[in-house]
mmCIF file of C-alpha atoms in Angstrom:
data_model
loop_
_atom_site.group_PDB
_atom_site.id
_atom_site.type_symbol
_atom_site.label_atom_id
_atom_site.label_comp_id
_atom_site.label_asym_id
_atom_site.label_seq_id
_atom_site.Cartn_x
_atom_site.Cartn_y
_atom_site.Cartn_z
ATOM 1 C CA UNK K 3 -19.808 -13.038 11.265
ATOM 2 C CA UNK K 4 -19.526 -13.104 8.042
ATOM 3 C CA UNK K 5 -17.939 -16.366 6.668
ATOM 4 C CA UNK K 6 -16.671 -14.926 3.800
ATOM 5 C CA UNK K 7 -14.192 -12.247 6.010
ATOM 6 C CA UNK K 8 -12.448 -15.755 7.177
ATOM 7 C CA UNK K 9 -12.710 -17.211 3.541
ATOM 8 C CA UNK K 10 -11.153 -14.452 2.434
ATOM 9 C CA UNK K 11 -7.584 -14.836 4.896
ATOM 10 C CA UNK K 12 -8.063 -18.856 4.317
ATOM 11 C CA UNK K 13 -7.894 -18.771 0.379
ATOM 12 C CA UNK K 14 -5.804 -15.854 -0.801
ATOM 13 C CA UNK K 15 -2.384 -16.836 -1.757
ATOM 14 C CA UNK K 16 0.732 -14.954 -2.862
ATOM 15 C CA UNK K 17 0.443 -15.329 -6.959
ATOM 16 C CA UNK K 18 3.283 -16.816 -8.578
ATOM 17 C CA UNK K 19 2.226 -16.735 -12.287
ATOM 18 C CA UNK K 20 -0.386 -14.234 -13.585
ATOM 19 C CA UNK K 21 -2.161 -14.836 -16.410
ATOM 20 C CA UNK K 22 -0.335 -12.192 -19.242
ATOM 21 C CA UNK K 23 -3.759 -12.113 -21.666
ATOM 22 C CA UNK K 24 -6.393 -11.251 -18.699
ATOM 23 C CA UNK K 25 -6.636 -7.084 -17.960
ATOM 24 C CA UNK K 26 -8.603 -5.585 -15.183
ATOM 25 C CA UNK K 27 -11.536 -3.992 -16.166
ATOM 26 C CA UNK K 28 -11.360 -0.563 -15.261
ATOM 27 C CA UNK K 29 -14.186 -0.500 -12.815
ATOM 28 C CA UNK K 30 -11.563 -2.591 -11.178
ATOM 29 C CA UNK K 31 -8.659 -0.812 -11.274
ATOM 30 C CA UNK K 32 -10.829 2.211 -10.176
ATOM 31 C CA UNK K 33 -11.751 -0.305 -7.402
ATOM 32 C CA UNK K 34 -8.372 -0.518 -6.479
ATOM 33 C CA UNK K 35 -7.338 2.809 -6.460
ATOM 34 C CA UNK K 36 -10.326 4.157 -4.289
ATOM 35 C CA UNK K 37 -8.955 0.949 -1.807
ATOM 36 C CA UNK K 38 -5.888 2.755 -1.562
ATOM 37 C CA UNK K 39 -7.457 6.429 -0.880
ATOM 38 C CA UNK K 40 -9.530 5.123 1.755
ATOM 39 C CA UNK K 41 -6.780 3.348 3.578
ATOM 40 C CA UNK K 42 -6.242 4.692 7.321
ATOM 41 C CA UNK K 43 -3.298 6.355 8.576
ATOM 42 C CA UNK K 44 -1.888 7.663 11.331
ATOM 43 C CA UNK K 45 -3.122 10.874 12.192
ATOM 44 C CA UNK K 46 -4.899 10.592 9.084
ATOM 45 C CA UNK K 47 -1.685 11.954 7.622
ATOM 46 C CA UNK K 48 -2.241 9.946 4.003
ATOM 47 C CA UNK K 49 1.847 10.763 3.633
ATOM 48 C CA UNK K 50 2.301 8.473 0.221
ATOM 49 C CA UNK K 51 1.881 8.497 -3.313
ATOM 50 C CA UNK K 52 0.770 5.579 -5.843
ATOM 51 C CA UNK K 53 2.696 4.941 -9.266
ATOM 52 C CA UNK K 54 0.107 2.965 -11.565
ATOM 53 C CA UNK K 55 1.461 0.952 -14.104
ATOM 54 C CA UNK K 56 -0.425 -1.032 -16.896
ATOM 55 C CA UNK K 57 1.275 -4.384 -17.919
ATOM 56 C CA UNK K 58 2.958 -2.008 -21.346
ATOM 57 C CA UNK K 59 4.090 0.579 -19.048
ATOM 58 C CA UNK K 60 5.386 -1.219 -16.940
ATOM 59 C CA UNK K 61 7.244 -3.929 -19.227
ATOM 60 C CA UNK K 62 8.976 -0.656 -20.924
ATOM 61 C CA UNK K 63 9.386 1.585 -17.643
ATOM 62 C CA UNK K 64 9.387 -0.418 -14.688
ATOM 63 C CA UNK K 65 11.475 -3.836 -15.712
ATOM 64 C CA UNK K 66 14.966 -2.139 -15.746
ATOM 65 C CA UNK K 67 14.065 -1.789 -11.898
ATOM 66 C CA UNK K 68 12.867 -5.145 -10.855
ATOM 67 C CA UNK K 69 15.076 -8.189 -9.440
ATOM 68 C CA UNK K 70 15.290 -11.122 -11.430
ATOM 69 C CA UNK K 71 12.702 -13.564 -9.450
ATOM 70 C CA UNK K 72 10.047 -10.954 -9.601
ATOM 71 C CA UNK K 73 10.964 -9.822 -13.550
ATOM 72 C CA UNK K 74 8.411 -12.309 -14.842
ATOM 73 C CA UNK K 75 5.183 -11.332 -12.076
ATOM 74 C CA UNK K 76 5.832 -7.679 -13.168
ATOM 75 C CA UNK K 77 5.858 -8.116 -17.068
ATOM 76 C CA UNK K 78 2.712 -10.827 -16.940
ATOM 77 C CA UNK K 79 0.320 -9.002 -14.101
ATOM 78 C CA UNK K 80 -2.299 -6.718 -15.239
ATOM 79 C CA UNK K 81 -1.345 -3.613 -13.059
ATOM 80 C CA UNK K 82 1.630 -3.128 -10.674
ATOM 81 C CA UNK K 83 1.684 -0.144 -8.558
ATOM 82 C CA UNK K 84 4.524 1.312 -6.849
ATOM 83 C CA UNK K 85 3.706 2.741 -3.045
ATOM 84 C CA UNK K 86 6.420 5.512 -2.527
ATOM 85 C CA UNK K 87 6.279 7.437 0.864
ATOM 86 C CA UNK K 88 6.773 10.972 1.819
ATOM 87 C CA UNK K 89 10.050 11.596 3.089
ATOM 88 C CA UNK K 90 8.859 15.138 4.379
ATOM 89 C CA UNK K 91 5.659 16.506 5.675
ATOM 90 C CA UNK K 92 5.754 20.164 5.257
ATOM 91 C CA UNK K 93 2.802 22.743 6.480
ATOM 92 C CA UNK K 94 1.125 22.866 3.408
ATOM 93 C CA UNK K 95 0.493 19.331 3.472
ATOM 94 C CA UNK K 96 -0.973 19.218 6.892
ATOM 95 C CA UNK K 97 -3.219 22.268 5.791
ATOM 96 C CA UNK K 98 -4.830 20.407 2.548
ATOM 97 C CA UNK K 99 -5.133 17.343 5.159
ATOM 98 C CA UNK K 100 -7.480 19.695 7.521
ATOM 99 C CA UNK K 101 -9.489 21.591 5.029
ATOM 100 C CA UNK K 102 -10.328 18.020 3.168
ATOM 101 C CA UNK K 103 -10.995 17.113 6.260
ATOM 102 C CA UNK K 104 -13.183 20.291 7.799
ATOM 103 C CA UNK K 105 -15.098 20.282 3.348
ATOM 104 C CA UNK K 106 -16.016 16.411 4.362
ATOM 105 C CA UNK K 107 -17.724 17.229 7.572
ATOM 106 C CA UNK K 108 -15.584 15.376 9.957
ATOM 107 C CA UNK K 109 -15.830 17.990 12.832
ATOM 108 C CA UNK K 110 -18.669 19.537 14.701
ATOM 109 C CA UNK K 111 -20.191 23.119 15.299
ATOM 110 C CA UNK K 112 -17.528 25.125 17.513
ATOM 111 C CA UNK K 113 -14.687 22.502 17.009
ATOM 112 C CA UNK K 114 -10.981 24.097 17.448
ATOM 113 C CA UNK K 115 -10.062 22.920 13.968
ATOM 114 C CA UNK K 116 -7.405 25.120 14.434
ATOM 115 C CA UNK K 117 -5.807 24.177 17.372
ATOM 116 C CA UNK K 118 -6.621 20.662 16.076
ATOM 117 C CA UNK K 119 -3.938 21.177 13.023
ATOM 118 C CA UNK K 120 -1.498 22.650 15.013
ATOM 119 C CA UNK K 121 -1.559 19.312 17.009
ATOM 120 C CA UNK K 122 -1.217 17.178 14.299
ATOM 121 C CA UNK K 123 1.899 19.407 12.801
ATOM 122 C CA UNK K 124 3.563 18.854 16.464
ATOM 123 C CA UNK K 125 2.669 15.074 15.869
ATOM 124 C CA UNK K 126 4.642 15.389 12.513
ATOM 125 C CA UNK K 127 7.822 17.513 14.302
ATOM 126 C CA UNK K 128 8.130 14.880 17.130
ATOM 127 C CA UNK K 129 8.126 12.148 14.524
ATOM 128 C CA UNK K 130 10.403 13.544 12.501
ATOM 129 C CA UNK K 131 12.898 14.798 14.993
ATOM 130 C CA UNK K 132 13.644 11.422 15.541
ATOM 131 C CA UNK K 133 16.961 9.333 14.536
ATOM 132 C CA UNK K 134 15.400 7.874 11.695
ATOM 133 C CA UNK K 135 13.636 11.575 10.432
ATOM 134 C CA UNK K 136 10.498 9.957 10.627
ATOM 135 C CA UNK K 137 11.230 7.424 7.768
ATOM 136 C CA UNK K 138 10.384 4.577 9.996
ATOM 137 C CA UNK K 139 7.023 5.831 10.849
ATOM 138 C CA UNK K 140 5.541 7.035 7.408
ATOM 139 C CA UNK K 141 6.858 3.386 5.616
ATOM 140 C CA UNK K 142 4.429 1.903 8.418
ATOM 141 C CA UNK K 143 1.962 4.166 7.147
ATOM 142 C CA UNK K 144 2.410 2.717 3.414
ATOM 143 C CA UNK K 145 2.341 -0.237 4.639
ATOM 144 C CA UNK K 146 -0.862 -0.558 5.642
ATOM 145 C CA UNK K 147 -1.854 0.402 2.562
ATOM 146 C CA UNK K 148 -0.440 -2.667 1.371
ATOM 147 C CA UNK K 149 -2.015 -4.791 3.702
ATOM 148 C CA UNK K 150 -5.370 -3.213 3.372
ATOM 149 C CA UNK K 151 -5.470 -3.610 -0.967
ATOM 150 C CA UNK K 152 -3.725 -7.159 -0.416
ATOM 151 C CA UNK K 153 -6.597 -7.884 1.835
ATOM 152 C CA UNK K 154 -9.663 -6.199 0.003
ATOM 153 C CA UNK K 155 -8.609 -7.599 -3.631
ATOM 154 C CA UNK K 156 -9.015 -10.751 -3.510
ATOM 155 C CA UNK K 157 -12.434 -10.019 -2.365
ATOM 156 C CA UNK K 158 -13.451 -8.112 -5.846
ATOM 157 C CA UNK K 159 -11.720 -11.034 -7.650
ATOM 158 C CA UNK K 160 -8.296 -9.985 -8.091
ATOM 159 C CA UNK K 161 -5.171 -11.629 -7.236
ATOM 160 C CA UNK K 162 -1.820 -10.128 -5.891
ATOM 161 C CA UNK K 163 1.653 -10.564 -5.100
ATOM 162 C CA UNK K 164 3.265 -8.120 -2.705
ATOM 163 C CA UNK K 165 6.910 -7.178 -3.967
ATOM 164 C CA UNK K 166 9.600 -6.404 -2.145
ATOM 165 C CA UNK K 167 11.967 -7.363 -4.484
ATOM 166 C CA UNK K 168 13.047 -4.235 -7.143
ATOM 167 C CA UNK K 169 15.545 -1.637 -7.295
ATOM 168 C CA UNK K 170 13.715 1.065 -5.282
ATOM 169 C CA UNK K 171 16.611 3.538 -4.952
ATOM 170 C CA UNK K 172 17.430 3.127 -8.556
ATOM 171 C CA UNK K 173 13.551 3.498 -9.202
ATOM 172 C CA UNK K 174 13.596 6.776 -7.183
ATOM 173 C CA UNK K 175 16.488 8.480 -9.013
ATOM 174 C CA UNK K 176 14.613 7.628 -12.392
ATOM 175 C CA UNK K 177 11.234 8.829 -11.393
ATOM 176 C CA UNK K 178 12.382 12.019 -9.785
ATOM 177 C CA UNK K 179 11.291 11.058 -6.393
ATOM 178 C CA UNK K 180 13.778 12.671 -3.888
ATOM 179 C CA UNK K 181 12.978 15.674 -5.938
ATOM 180 C CA UNK K 182 9.598 15.039 -4.859
ATOM 181 C CA UNK K 183 10.142 14.228 -1.178
ATOM 182 C CA UNK K 184 9.092 10.788 -1.742
ATOM 183 C CA UNK K 185 10.939 7.496 -1.804
ATOM 184 C CA UNK K 186 9.465 4.037 -2.580
ATOM 185 C CA UNK K 187 8.827 1.674 -0.039
ATOM 186 C CA UNK K 188 6.998 -1.658 -1.505
ATOM 187 C CA UNK K 189 4.907 -2.372 -4.670
ATOM 188 C CA UNK K 190 2.454 -4.621 -5.323
ATOM 189 C CA UNK K 191 1.418 -6.751 -8.628
ATOM 190 C CA UNK K 192 -2.361 -7.298 -9.709
ATOM 191 C CA UNK K 193 -4.313 -9.362 -11.851
ATOM 192 C CA UNK K 194 -5.573 -13.016 -12.382
ATOM 193 C CA UNK K 195 -3.597 -15.707 -11.293
ATOM 194 C CA UNK K 196 -2.387 -18.760 -14.587
ATOM 195 C CA UNK K 197 -3.774 -21.699 -14.572
ATOM 196 C CA UNK K 198 -0.573 -23.288 -13.962
ATOM 197 C CA UNK K 199 0.333 -21.392 -10.877
ATOM 198 C CA UNK K 200 0.734 -24.082 -8.552
ATOM 199 C CA UNK K 201 0.995 -21.948 -5.151
ATOM 200 C CA UNK K 202 -2.778 -21.752 -5.835
ATOM 201 C CA UNK K 203 -3.140 -25.414 -4.892
ATOM 202 C CA UNK K 204 -0.590 -25.513 -1.843
ATOM 203 C CA UNK K 205 -2.478 -25.890 1.758
ATOM 204 C CA UNK K 206 -1.666 -23.185 3.677
ATOM 205 C CA UNK K 207 1.016 -23.410 6.525
ATOM 206 C CA UNK K 208 1.033 -21.372 9.302
ATOM 207 C CA UNK K 209 2.210 -21.843 13.031
ATOM 208 C CA UNK K 210 -0.485 -22.779 15.897
ATOM 209 C CA UNK K 211 -2.203 -20.643 18.003
ATOM 210 C CA UNK K 212 -0.351 -21.663 20.862
ATOM 211 C CA UNK K 213 2.755 -20.776 18.633
ATOM 212 C CA UNK K 214 1.636 -17.071 18.088
ATOM 213 C CA UNK K 215 -1.095 -15.730 20.315
ATOM 214 C CA UNK K 216 -0.677 -15.211 24.002
ATOM 215 C CA UNK K 217 -4.347 -14.307 25.526
ATOM 216 C CA UNK K 218 -5.202 -12.649 28.718
ATOM 217 C CA UNK K 219 -8.392 -12.781 29.977
ATOM 218 C CA UNK K 220 -10.723 -12.039 33.078
#
């Protein structure tokens, strides 16, 4: 077992204060975006879009939609990414995903690609036919992307904060997301912790395994 895997879980924390003088390098930002691009999703449907703000653009365009307790984090982080979920997934999107998979060589010779595509479109239809019109399912996928990045970023030396405290409806309206068939779901701040971030030195406090796990063994 690679001990670094467990070390990441033991040492990462939610950054409360960012160093406003530190900025992610272009290579680091590129790695972050590639991690998001590679995030797994149900049926590989990739029902998201990521809005990436550097520090200057976040201060200018994003702060009006941030709740008070997150204003400092958004203002001082190197970058903030708002993760939006698709509110509709049409046949054109499904076909785009299918074509991309075929081009990548995911299907064996003589595989019924069109049949598989029809199966996936039916799955999407089923999810969007529910009482919530697919919103819960799609948001779950976006939160997979959030978790993927929260775990991967520390391995790149990048600190993070998940940001639920935003005025997402107002953000949606200001950035025209409804017209794009999207709805902001969550955001994440990225950068480097400030030297006075006291949360860095606090011990983790998690419930015991006995409280959290039920093991079935034979």
